GROMACS .gro file of C-alpha atoms in nm:
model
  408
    1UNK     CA    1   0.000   0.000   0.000
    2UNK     CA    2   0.173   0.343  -0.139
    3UNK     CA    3   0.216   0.604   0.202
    4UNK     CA    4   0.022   0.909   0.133
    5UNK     CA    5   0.271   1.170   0.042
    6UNK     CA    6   0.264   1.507  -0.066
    7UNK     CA    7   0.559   1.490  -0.264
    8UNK     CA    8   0.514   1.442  -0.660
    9UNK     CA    9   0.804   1.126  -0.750
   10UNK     CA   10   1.000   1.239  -1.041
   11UNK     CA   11   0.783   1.060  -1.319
   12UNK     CA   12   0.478   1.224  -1.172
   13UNK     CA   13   0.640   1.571  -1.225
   14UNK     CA   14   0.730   1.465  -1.589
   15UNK     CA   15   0.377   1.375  -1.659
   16UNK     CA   16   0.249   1.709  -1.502
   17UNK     CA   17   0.526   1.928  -1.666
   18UNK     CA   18   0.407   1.756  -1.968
   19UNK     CA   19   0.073   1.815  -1.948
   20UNK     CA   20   0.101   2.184  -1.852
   21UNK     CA   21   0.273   2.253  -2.158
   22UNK     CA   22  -0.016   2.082  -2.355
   23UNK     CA   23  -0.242   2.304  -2.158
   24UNK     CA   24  -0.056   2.605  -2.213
   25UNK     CA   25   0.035   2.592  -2.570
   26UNK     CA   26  -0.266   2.379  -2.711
   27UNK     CA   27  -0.516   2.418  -2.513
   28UNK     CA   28  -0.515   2.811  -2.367
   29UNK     CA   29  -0.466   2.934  -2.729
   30UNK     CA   30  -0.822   2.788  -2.829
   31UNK     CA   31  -1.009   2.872  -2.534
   32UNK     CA   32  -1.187   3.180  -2.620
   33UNK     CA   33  -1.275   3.059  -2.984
   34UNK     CA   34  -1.391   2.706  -2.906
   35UNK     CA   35  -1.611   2.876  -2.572
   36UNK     CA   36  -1.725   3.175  -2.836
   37UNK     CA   37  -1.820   2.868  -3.114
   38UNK     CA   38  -2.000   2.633  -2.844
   39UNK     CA   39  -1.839   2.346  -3.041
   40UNK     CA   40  -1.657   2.016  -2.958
   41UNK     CA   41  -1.280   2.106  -3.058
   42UNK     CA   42  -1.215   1.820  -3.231
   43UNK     CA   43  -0.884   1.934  -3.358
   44UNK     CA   44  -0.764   2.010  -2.988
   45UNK     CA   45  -0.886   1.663  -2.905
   46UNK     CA   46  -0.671   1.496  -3.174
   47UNK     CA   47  -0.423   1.717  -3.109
   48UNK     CA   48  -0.427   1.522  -2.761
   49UNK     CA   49  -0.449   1.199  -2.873
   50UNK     CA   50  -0.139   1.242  -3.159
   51UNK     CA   51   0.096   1.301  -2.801
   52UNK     CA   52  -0.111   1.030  -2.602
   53UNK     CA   53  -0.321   1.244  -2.391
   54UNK     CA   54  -0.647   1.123  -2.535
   55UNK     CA   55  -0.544   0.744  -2.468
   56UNK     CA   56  -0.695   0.450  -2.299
   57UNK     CA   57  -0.340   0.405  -2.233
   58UNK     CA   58  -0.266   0.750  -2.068
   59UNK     CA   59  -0.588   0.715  -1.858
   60UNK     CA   60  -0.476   0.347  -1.708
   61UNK     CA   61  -0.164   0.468  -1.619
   62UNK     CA   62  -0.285   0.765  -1.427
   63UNK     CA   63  -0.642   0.548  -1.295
   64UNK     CA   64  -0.347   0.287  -1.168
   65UNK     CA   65  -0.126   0.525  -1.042
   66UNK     CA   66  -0.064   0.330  -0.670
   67UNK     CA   67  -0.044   0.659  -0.505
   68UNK     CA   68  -0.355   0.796  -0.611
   69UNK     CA   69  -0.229   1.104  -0.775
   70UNK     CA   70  -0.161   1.079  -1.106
   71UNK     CA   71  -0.603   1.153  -1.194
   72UNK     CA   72  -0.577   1.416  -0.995
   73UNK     CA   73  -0.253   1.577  -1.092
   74UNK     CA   74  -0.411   1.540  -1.498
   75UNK     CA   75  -0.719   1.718  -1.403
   76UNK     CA   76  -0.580   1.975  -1.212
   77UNK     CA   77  -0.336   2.107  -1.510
   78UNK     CA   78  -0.572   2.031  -1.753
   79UNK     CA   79  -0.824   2.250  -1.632
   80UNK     CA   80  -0.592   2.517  -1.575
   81UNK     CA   81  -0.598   2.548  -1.986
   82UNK     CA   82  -0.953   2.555  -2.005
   83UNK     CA   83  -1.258   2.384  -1.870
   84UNK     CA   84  -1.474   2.372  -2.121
   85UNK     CA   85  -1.159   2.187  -2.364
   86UNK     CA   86  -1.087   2.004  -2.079
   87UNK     CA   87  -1.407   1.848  -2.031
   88UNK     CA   88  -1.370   1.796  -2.409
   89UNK     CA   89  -1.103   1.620  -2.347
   90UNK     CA   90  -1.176   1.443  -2.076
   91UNK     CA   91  -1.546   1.377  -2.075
   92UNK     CA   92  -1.509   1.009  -2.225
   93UNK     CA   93  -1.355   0.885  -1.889
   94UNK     CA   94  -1.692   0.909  -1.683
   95UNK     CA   95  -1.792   0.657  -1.916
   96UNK     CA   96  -1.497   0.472  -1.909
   97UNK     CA   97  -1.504   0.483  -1.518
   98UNK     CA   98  -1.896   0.377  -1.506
   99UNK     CA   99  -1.737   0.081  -1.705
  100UNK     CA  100  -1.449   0.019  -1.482
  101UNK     CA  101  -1.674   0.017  -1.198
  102UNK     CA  102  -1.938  -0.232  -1.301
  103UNK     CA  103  -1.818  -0.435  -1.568
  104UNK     CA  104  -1.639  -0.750  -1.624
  105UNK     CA  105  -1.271  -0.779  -1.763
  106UNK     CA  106  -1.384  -0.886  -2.116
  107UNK     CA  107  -1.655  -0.603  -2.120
  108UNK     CA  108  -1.370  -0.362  -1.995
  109UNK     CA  109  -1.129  -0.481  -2.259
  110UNK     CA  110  -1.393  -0.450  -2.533
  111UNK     CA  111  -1.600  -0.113  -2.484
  112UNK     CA  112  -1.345   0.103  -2.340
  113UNK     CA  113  -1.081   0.134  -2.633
  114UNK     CA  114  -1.407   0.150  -2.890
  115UNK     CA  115  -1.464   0.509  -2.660
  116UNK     CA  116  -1.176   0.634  -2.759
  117UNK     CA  117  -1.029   0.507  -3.094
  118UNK     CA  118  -0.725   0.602  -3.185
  119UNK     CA  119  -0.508   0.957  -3.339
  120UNK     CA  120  -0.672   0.900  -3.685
  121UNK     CA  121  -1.038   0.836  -3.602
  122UNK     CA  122  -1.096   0.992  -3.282
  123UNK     CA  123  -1.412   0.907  -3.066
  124UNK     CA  124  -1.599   1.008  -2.817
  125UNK     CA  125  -1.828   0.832  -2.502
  126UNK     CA  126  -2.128   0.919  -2.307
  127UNK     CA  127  -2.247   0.831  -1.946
  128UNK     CA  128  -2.631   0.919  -1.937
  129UNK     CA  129  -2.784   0.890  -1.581
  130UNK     CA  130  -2.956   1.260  -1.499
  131UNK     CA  131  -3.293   1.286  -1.662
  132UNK     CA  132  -3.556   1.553  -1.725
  133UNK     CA  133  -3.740   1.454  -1.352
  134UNK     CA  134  -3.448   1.236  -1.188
  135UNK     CA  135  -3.132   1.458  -1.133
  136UNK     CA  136  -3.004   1.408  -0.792
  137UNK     CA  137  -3.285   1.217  -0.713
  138UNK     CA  138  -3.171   0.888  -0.854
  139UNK     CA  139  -3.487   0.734  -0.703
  140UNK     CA  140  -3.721   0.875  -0.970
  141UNK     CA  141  -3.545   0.772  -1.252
  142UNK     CA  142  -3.773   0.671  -1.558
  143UNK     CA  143  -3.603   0.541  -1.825
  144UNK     CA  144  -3.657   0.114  -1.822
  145UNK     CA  145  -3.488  -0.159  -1.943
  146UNK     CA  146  -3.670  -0.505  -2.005
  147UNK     CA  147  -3.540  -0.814  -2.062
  148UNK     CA  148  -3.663  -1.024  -2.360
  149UNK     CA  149  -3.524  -1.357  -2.275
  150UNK     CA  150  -3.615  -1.516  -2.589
  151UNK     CA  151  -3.402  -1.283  -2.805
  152UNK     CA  152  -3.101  -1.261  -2.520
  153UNK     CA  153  -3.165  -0.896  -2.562
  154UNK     CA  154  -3.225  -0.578  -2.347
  155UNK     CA  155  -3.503  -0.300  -2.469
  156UNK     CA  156  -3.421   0.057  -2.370
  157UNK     CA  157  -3.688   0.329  -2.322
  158UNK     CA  158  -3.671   0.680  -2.193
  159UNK     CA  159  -3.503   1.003  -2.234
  160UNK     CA  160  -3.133   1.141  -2.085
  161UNK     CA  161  -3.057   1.470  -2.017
  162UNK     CA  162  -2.697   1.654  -1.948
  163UNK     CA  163  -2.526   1.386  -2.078
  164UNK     CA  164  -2.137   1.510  -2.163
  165UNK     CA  165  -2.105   1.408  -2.557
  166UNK     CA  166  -2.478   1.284  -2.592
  167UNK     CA  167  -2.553   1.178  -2.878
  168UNK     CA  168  -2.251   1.238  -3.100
  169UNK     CA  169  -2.067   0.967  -2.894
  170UNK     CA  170  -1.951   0.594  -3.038
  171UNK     CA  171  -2.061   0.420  -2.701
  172UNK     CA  172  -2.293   0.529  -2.466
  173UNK     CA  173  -2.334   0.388  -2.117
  174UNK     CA  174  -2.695   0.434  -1.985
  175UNK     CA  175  -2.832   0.365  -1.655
  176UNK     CA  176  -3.178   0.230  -1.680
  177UNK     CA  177  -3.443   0.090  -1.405
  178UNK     CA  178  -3.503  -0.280  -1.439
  179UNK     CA  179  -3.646  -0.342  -1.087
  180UNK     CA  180  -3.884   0.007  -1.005
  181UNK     CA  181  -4.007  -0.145  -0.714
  182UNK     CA  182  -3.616  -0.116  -0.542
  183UNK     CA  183  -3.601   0.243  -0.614
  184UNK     CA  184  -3.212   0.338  -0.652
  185UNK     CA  185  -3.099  -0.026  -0.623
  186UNK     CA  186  -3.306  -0.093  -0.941
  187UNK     CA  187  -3.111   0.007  -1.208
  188UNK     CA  188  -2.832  -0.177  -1.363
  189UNK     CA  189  -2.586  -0.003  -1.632
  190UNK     CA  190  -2.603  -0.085  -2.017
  191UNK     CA  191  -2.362  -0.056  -2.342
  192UNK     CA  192  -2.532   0.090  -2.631
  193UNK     CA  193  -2.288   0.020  -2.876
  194UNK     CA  194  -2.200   0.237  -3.224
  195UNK     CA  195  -2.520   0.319  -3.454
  196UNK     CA  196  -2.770   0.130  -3.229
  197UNK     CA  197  -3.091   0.164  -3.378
  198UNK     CA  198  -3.336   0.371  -3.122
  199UNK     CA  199  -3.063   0.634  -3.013
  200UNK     CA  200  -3.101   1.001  -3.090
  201UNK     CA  201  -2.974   1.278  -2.975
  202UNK     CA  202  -3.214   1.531  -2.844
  203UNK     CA  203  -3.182   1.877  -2.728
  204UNK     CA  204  -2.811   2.008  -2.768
  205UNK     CA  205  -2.811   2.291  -2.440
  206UNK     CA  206  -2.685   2.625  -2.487
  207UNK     CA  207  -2.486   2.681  -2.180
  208UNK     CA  208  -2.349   2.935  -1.898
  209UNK     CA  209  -1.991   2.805  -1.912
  210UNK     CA  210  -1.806   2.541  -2.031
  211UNK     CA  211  -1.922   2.562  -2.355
  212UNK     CA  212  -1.661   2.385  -2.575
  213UNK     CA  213  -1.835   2.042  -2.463
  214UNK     CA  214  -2.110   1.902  -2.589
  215UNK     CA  215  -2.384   1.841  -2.367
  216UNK     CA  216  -2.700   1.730  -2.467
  217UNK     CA  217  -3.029   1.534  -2.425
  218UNK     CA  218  -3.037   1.154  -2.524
  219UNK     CA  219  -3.339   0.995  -2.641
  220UNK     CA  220  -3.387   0.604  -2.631
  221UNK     CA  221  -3.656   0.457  -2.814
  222UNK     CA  222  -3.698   0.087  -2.826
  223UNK     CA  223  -3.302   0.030  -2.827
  224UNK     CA  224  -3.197  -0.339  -2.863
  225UNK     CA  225  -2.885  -0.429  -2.746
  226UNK     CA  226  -2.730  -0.765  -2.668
  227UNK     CA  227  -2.798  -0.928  -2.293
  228UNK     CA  228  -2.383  -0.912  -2.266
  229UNK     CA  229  -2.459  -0.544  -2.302
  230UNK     CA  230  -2.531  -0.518  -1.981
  231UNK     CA  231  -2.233  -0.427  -1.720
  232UNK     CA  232  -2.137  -0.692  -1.518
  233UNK     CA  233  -2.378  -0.948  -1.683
  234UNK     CA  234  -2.732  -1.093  -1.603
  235UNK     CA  235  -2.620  -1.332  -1.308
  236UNK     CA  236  -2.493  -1.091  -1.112
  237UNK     CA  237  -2.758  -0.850  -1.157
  238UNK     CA  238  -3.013  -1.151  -1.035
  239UNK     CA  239  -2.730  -1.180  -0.714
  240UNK     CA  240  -2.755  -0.793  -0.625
  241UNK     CA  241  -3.193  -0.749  -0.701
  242UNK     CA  242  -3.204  -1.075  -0.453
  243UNK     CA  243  -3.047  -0.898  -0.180
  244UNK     CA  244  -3.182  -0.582  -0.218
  245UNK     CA  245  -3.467  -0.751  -0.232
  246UNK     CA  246  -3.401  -0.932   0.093
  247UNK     CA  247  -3.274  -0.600   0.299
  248UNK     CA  248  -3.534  -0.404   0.134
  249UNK     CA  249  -3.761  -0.439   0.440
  250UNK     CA  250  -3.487  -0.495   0.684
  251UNK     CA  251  -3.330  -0.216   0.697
  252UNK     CA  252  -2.995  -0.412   0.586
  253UNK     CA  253  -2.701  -0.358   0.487
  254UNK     CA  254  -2.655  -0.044   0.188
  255UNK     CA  255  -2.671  -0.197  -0.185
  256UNK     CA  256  -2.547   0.055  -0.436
  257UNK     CA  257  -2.687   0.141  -0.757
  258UNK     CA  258  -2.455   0.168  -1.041
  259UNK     CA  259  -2.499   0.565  -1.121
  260UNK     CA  260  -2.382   0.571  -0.721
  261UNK     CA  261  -2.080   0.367  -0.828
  262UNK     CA  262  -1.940   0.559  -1.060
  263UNK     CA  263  -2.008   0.874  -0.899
  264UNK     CA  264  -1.806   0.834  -0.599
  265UNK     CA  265  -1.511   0.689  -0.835
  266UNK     CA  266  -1.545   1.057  -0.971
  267UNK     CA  267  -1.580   1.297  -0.738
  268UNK     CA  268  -1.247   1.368  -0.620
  269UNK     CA  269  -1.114   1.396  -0.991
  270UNK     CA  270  -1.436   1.670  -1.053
  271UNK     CA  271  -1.257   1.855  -0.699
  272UNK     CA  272  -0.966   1.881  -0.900
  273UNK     CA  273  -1.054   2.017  -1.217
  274UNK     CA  274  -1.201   2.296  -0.988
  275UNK     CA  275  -0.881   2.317  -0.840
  276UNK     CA  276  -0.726   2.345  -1.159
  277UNK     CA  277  -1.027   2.639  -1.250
  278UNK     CA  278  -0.960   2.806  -0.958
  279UNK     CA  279  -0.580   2.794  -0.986
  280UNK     CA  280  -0.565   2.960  -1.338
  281UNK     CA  281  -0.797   3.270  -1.217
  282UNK     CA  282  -0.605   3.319  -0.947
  283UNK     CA  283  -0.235   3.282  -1.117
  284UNK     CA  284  -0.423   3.588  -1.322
  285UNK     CA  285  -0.552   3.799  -1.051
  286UNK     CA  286  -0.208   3.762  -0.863
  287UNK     CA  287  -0.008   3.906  -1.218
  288UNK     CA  288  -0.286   4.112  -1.282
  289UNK     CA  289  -0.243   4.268  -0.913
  290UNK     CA  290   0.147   4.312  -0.954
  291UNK     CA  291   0.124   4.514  -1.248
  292UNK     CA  292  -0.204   4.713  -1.260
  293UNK     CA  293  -0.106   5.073  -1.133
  294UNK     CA  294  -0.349   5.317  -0.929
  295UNK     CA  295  -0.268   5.626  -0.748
  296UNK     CA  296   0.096   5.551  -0.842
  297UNK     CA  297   0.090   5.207  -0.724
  298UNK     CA  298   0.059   4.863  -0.787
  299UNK     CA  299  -0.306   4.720  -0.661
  300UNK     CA  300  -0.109   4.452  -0.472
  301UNK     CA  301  -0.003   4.732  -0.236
  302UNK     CA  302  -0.355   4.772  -0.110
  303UNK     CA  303  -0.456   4.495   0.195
  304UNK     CA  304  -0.793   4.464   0.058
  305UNK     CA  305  -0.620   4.310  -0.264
  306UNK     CA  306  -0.313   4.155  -0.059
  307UNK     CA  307  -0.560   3.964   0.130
  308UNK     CA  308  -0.777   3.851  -0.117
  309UNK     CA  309  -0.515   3.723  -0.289
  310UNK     CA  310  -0.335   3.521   0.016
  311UNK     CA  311  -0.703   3.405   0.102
  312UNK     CA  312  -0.794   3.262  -0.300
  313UNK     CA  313  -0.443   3.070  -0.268
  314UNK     CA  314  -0.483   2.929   0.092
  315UNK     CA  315  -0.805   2.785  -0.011
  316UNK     CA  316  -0.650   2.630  -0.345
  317UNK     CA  317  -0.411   2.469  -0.131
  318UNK     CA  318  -0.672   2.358   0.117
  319UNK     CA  319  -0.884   2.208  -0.176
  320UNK     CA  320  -0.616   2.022  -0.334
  321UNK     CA  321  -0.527   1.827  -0.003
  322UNK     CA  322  -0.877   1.715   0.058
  323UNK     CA  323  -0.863   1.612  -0.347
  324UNK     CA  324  -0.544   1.416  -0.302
  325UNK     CA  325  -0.690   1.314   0.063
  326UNK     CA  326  -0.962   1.119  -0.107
  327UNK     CA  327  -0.779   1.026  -0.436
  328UNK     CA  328  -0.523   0.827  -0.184
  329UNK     CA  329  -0.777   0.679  -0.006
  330UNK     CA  330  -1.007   0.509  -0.298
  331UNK     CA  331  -0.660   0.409  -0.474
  332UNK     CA  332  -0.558   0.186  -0.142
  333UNK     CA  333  -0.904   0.088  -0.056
  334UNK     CA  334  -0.970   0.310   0.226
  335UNK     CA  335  -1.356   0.375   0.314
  336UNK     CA  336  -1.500   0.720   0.278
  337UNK     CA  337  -1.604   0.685   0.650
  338UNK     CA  338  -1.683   1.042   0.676
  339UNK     CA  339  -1.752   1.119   0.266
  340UNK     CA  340  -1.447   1.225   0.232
  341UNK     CA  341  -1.503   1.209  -0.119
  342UNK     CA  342  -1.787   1.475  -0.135
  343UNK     CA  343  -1.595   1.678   0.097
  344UNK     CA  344  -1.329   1.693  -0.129
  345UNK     CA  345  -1.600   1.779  -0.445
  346UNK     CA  346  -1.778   2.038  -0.218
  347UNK     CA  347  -1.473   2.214  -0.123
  348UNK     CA  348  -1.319   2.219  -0.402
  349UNK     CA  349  -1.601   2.320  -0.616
  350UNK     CA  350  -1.721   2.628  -0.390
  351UNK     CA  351  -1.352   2.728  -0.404
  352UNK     CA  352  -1.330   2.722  -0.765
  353UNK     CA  353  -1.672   2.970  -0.764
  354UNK     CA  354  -1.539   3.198  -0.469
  355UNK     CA  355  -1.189   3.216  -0.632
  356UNK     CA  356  -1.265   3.325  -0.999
  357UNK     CA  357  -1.580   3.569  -0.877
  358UNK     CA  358  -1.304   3.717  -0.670
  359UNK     CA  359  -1.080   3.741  -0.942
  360UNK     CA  360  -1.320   3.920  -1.187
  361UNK     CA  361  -1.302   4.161  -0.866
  362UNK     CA  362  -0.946   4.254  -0.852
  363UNK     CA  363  -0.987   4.269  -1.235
  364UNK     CA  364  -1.268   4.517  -1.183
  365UNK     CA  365  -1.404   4.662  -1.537
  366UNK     CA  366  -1.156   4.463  -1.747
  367UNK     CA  367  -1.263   4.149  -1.507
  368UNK     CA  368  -1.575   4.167  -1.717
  369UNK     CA  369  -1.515   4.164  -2.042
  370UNK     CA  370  -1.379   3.913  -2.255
  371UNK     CA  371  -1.019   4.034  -2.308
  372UNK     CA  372  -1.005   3.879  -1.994
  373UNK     CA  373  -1.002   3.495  -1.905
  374UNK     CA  374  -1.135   3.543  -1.561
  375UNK     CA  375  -1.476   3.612  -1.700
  376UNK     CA  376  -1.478   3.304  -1.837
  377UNK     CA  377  -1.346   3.063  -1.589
  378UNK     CA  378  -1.592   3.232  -1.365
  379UNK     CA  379  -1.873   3.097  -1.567
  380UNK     CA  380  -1.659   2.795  -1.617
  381UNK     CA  381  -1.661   2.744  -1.237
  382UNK     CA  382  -2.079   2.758  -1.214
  383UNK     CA  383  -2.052   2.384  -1.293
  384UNK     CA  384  -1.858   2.249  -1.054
  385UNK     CA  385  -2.085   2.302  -0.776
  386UNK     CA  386  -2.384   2.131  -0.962
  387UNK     CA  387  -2.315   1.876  -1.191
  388UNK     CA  388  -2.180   1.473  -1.052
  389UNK     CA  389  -2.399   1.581  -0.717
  390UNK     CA  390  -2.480   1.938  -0.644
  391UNK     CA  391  -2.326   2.102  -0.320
  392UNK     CA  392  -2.615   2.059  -0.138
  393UNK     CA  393  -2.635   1.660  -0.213
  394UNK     CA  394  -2.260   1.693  -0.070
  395UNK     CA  395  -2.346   1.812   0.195
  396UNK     CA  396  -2.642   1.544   0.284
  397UNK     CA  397  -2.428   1.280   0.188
  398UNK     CA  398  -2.139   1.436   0.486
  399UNK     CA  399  -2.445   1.473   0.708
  400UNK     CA  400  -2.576   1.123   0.643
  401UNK     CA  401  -2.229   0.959   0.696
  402UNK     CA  402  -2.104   1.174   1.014
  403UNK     CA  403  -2.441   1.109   1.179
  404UNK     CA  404  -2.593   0.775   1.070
  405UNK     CA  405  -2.950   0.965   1.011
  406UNK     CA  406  -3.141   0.953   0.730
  407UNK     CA  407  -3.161   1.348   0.696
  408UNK     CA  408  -3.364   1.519   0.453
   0.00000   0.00000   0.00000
């Protein structure tokens, strides 16, 4: 089991030094146009997967990284180029993760390289869970799947919403009810494999911020798929329904649903891509400050800036140790006995929205326009405290698991 450290090994730094550059020679130079166009960059993406950023490979190294880091560490200087490339960039992996944490090894082997083909045919994945009536309320989720046992095939019904490259992806993983009378520990997660019959895409949003990715509704109408479609396969979804079954009335022990599972995988990489948002505004504010004259002086002079400044960096650093915190502990199997992960996604994530709305502050007047970046990683930074589990579904979930109470 790898100590928890706060010390970067040497091939760590290479891989972040790396990646920074990526971020600022690639990725910064497209932000404004890609955010101003409201367009998947597909040449930035290829761009990252001709040096092996956009890689199953790259991804596996840092997922497997036995200090817990190396997710985090991408993330963070990712998102320091640009959120909404970023989550370009990066948006297949909640897919990849929902099939990481529910599949089987020939499922992961087959589905997660067709998500991300290669430098020369570049593809994309979706994870579709939120819908129209079931955001963080997982319970009321609509969209069914049925088994026809005489065809060996799974039927799909319903409509996805939010879902990060819906609809223009080559796989899409979709969590559907198949038991509604288990309410969250229902569902079960399916592969809807390349030009499925039944999948559309639906209404492509116009957003706040991050507005390089795609994000859009996902409509499923009668979609067939193959039983082995199905993460994890039929027999053990008959295993896990039987318990829940079972503990249903019991009060027993917690079954999670599969939405759940990939979640919490996820949370503490989402803390540091607001780490990484929150970084970049500040690293502006702070040169911004130094040079920016008034009365005859720089703006840094003043205490009201000075401490603004040493307050946006003290939280940064605060966030990123809860981020690495929890990134340690799911890496060497340590339980989130007090949600650390959330805590790491809710602090991180209201840092990233105090930090750049404080930034557009010491920026004043040219804060607010668009020759500035701060404007836009301040709308950037909206996200963070909504989507993968709003701040206030952190915060129940800390409640729940410091108190043992069902609070509502």
């Amino acid at each position: 089991m790898a100590e928890f450290t706060l010390e970067l090994n040497d091939d760590q730094k290479q891989v972040r030094d790396w990646l920074h550059g990526f971020a600022a020679d690639v990725i910064r130079p497209a932000a404004s146009e890609w955010d101003e166009r409201e367009e998947t960059p597909w040449p930035v993406i290829q761009e990252a997967a001709k040096v092996g950023i956009y890689s199953l490979d790259f991804y596996a190294q840092q997922f497997f990284d036995p200090t817990g880091l190396g997710i985090p560490m991408a993330m963070e200087e990712l998102f320091w180029g640009d959120a909404g490339i970023a989550l370009s960039i990066v948006g297949t992996g909640l897919a990849a993760v929902g099939v990481l944490a529910n599949g089987t090894e020939e499922q992961i082997g087959t589905w997660i390289p067709q998500m991300y083909g290669d430098a020369d045919d570049v593809k994309v994945a979706a994870f579709c869970s939120s819908e129209p009536d079931a955001g963080s309320d997982v319970a009321s989720m609509r969209t069914r799947a049925v088994y026809d046992q005489a065809k060996d095939e799974w039927v799909l019904n319903g409509t996805k919403t939010w879902a990060t490259n819906g609809g223009i992806a080559n796989v899409h993983v979709v969590v559907a009810v198949v038991d509604p009378e288990l309410g969250s520990k229902g569902h079960a997660s399916f592969i809807v494999p390349p030009d499925t019959p039944g999948l559309s895409q639906g209404q492509k949003f116009k957003k706040h911020g991050i507005r390089a990715s795609h994000t859009a509704e996902v409509v499923l109408e009668d979609v067939r798929i193959p039983g082995h479609c199905l993460l994890g396969g039929k027999e053990k979804l008959d295993q896990r329904l039987a318990r829940a079954r079972e503990r249903a009335t019991s009060g027993g022990e917690r079954v999670k649903n599969a939405a759940m599972a990939t979640f919490e995988a996820s949370r503490p990489a989402v803390g540091a891509m607001a780490v990484g948002t929150a970084r970049a505004a500040y690293e502006v504010a702070l040169d911004y400050a130094k040079t920016r004259t008034q009365f005859g002086r720089p703006i840094i002079d003043n205490q009201g800036i000075a401490f603004q400044l040493a307050d946006m960096r003290t939280q940064i650093d605060a966030a990123r140790l809860l981020v690495w915190r929890a990134s340690w502990m799911a890496t060497t199997g340590k339980p989130f006995t007090s949600a650390e992960g959330s805590m790491s996604k809710l602090y991180a994530s209201e840092t990233a929205k105090k930090v750049t709305a404080q930034a557009v502050q010491i920026l004043g007047g040219n804060g607010f326009t668009r020759e500035y970046p701060v404007e836009r990683m301040h709308r950037d930074a909206a996200i963070y405290t909504i989507f993968e589990g709003t701040s206030e579904i952190q915060r129940l979930v800390i409640a729940r698991t410091l108190s043992g109470m069902p609070i509502r």
